[in-house]
Short mmCIF file of C-alpha atoms in Angstrom, two decimals:
data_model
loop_
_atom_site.label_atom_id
_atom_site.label_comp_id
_atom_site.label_asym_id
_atom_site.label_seq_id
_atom_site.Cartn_x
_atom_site.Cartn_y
_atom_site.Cartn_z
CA UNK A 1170 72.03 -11.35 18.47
CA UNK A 1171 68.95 -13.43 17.42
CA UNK A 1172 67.94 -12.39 14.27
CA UNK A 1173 64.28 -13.95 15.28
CA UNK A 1174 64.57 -11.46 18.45
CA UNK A 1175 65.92 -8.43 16.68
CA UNK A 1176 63.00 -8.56 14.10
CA UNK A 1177 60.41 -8.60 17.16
CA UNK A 1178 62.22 -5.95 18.60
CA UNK A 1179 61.83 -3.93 15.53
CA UNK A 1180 58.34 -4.57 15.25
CA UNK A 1181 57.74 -3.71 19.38
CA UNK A 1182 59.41 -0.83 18.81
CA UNK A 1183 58.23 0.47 15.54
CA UNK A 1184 54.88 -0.93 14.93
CA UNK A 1185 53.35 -1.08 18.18
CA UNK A 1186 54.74 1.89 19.66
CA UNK A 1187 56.65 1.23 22.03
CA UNK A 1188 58.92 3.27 22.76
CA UNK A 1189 62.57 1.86 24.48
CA UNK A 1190 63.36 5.36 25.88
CA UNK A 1191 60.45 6.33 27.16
CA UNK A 1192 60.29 2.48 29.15
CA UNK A 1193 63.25 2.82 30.67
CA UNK A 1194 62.61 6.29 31.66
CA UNK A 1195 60.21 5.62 33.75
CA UNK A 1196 61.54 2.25 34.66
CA UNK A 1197 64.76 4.30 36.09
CA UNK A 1198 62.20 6.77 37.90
CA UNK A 1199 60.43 3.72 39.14
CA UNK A 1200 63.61 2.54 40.75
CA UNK A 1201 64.68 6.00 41.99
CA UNK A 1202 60.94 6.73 43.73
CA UNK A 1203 61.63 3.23 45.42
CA UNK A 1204 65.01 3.82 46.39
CA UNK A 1205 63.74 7.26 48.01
CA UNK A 1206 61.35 5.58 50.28
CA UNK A 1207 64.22 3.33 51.69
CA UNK A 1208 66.66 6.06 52.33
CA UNK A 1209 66.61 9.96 53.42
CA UNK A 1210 70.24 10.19 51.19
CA UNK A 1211 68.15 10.12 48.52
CA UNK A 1212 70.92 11.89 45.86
CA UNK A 1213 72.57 8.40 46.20
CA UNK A 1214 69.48 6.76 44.72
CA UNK A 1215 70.74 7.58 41.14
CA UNK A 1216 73.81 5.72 41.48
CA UNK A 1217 71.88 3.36 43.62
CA UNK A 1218 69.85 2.43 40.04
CA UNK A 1219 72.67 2.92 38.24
CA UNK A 1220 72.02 -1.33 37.28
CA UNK A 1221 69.08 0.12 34.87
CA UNK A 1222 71.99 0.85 32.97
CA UNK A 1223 73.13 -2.72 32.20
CA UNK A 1224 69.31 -3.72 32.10
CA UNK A 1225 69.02 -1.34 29.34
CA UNK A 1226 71.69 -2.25 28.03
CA UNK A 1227 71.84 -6.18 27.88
CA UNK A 1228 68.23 -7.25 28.30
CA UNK A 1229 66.44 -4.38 26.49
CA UNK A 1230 64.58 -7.59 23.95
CA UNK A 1231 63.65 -9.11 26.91
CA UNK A 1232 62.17 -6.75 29.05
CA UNK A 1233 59.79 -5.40 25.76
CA UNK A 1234 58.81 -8.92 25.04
CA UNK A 1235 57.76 -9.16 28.40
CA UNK A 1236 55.79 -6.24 28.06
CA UNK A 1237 54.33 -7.06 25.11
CA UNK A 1238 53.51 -10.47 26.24
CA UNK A 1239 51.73 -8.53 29.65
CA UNK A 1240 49.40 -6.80 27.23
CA UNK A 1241 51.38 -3.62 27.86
CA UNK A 1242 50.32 -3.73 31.82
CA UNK A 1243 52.90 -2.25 33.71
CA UNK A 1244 52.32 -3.18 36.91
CA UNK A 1245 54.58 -6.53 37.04
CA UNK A 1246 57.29 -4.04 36.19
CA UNK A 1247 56.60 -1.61 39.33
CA UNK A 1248 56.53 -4.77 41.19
CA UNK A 1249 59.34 -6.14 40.03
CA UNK A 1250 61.41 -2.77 40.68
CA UNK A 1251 59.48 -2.65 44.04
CA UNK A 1252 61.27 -6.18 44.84
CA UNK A 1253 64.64 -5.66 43.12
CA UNK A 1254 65.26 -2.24 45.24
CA UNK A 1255 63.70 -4.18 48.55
CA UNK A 1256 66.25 -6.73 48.11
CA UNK A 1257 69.38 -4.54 46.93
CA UNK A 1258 68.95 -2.23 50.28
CA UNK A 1259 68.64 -5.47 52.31
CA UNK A 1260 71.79 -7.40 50.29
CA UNK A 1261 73.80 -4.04 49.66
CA UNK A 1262 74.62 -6.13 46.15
CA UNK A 1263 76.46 -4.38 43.69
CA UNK A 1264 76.74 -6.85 41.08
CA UNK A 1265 74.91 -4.69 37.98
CA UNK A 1266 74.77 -8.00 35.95
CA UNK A 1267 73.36 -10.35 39.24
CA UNK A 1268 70.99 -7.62 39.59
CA UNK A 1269 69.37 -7.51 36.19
CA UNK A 1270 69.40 -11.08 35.74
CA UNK A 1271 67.31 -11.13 39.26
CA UNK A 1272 65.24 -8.33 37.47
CA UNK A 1273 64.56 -10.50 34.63
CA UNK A 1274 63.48 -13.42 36.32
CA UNK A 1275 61.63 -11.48 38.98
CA UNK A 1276 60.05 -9.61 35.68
CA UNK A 1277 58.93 -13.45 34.29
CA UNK A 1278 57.31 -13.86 37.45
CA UNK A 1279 55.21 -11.06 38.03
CA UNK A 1280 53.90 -10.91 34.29
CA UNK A 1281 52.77 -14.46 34.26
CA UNK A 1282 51.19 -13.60 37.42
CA UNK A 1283 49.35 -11.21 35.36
CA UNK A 1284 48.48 -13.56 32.92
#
C-alpha cells in the first residue's frame, strides 16, 4: 500500500471523523434499499450486495478520499449505488471486482459532478 494513501487514510479516519464502518454501513443499506425496489425476493438483496464486500475491502482509501474530496456530501454515493444496482439487475454481472471498479469510476463521476 501507498504509504502517502495510508497516512490520509489515517487522518480521514481519525482526525476528521470519519468513520469506515459506519460508511459502509449505510453504503450496504443503500445498496440493499435499491436492490428492494427492483425485486419482490428481496432476502436475495443481501447476497445481491454482497460486492460491498470487495469494495470494502479493496477500495476502502478510495472511496473516503472521494468523500472527503465531496465535502462529505453523500449524495454522489446514493447515486452511484442507485446506478451500480440499475445496471447489475439489467447485466445480472457477478463479477465482485468488475463491479467495484464500475463503482469507483461511477463514484469519480458523480462527486466531480458535485464539485
Amino acid at each position: 500500500m501507498n504509504p502517502k494513501i495510508y497516512l490520509l487514510s489515517l487522518f480521514l479516519i481519525f482526525c476528521l471523523g470519519v468513520k469506515r464502518d459506519s460508511l459502509f454501513v449505510r453504503i450496504r443499506n443503500d445498496c440493499i434499499n435499491n436492490c428492494n425496489s427492483f425485486t419482490k425476493l428481496t432476502s436475495n438483496c443481501k447476497l445481491f450486495c454482497s460486492f460491498v464486500d470487495h469494495l470494502e475491502a479493496d477500495h476502502t482509501e478510495e472511496i473516503l478520499e472521494e468523500y472527503q474530496r465531496a465535502e462529505r456530501n453523500y449524495k454522489p454515493m446514493e447515486w452511484t449505488m442507485s446506478d451500480i444496482v440499475r445496471w447489475k439487475f439489467q447485466t445480472k454481472s457477478e463479477d465482485d471486482h468488475a463491479i467495484s471498479s464500475l463503482f469507483m469510476d461511477k463514484y469519480k463521476y458523480w462527486t466531480n459532478y458535485v464539485l
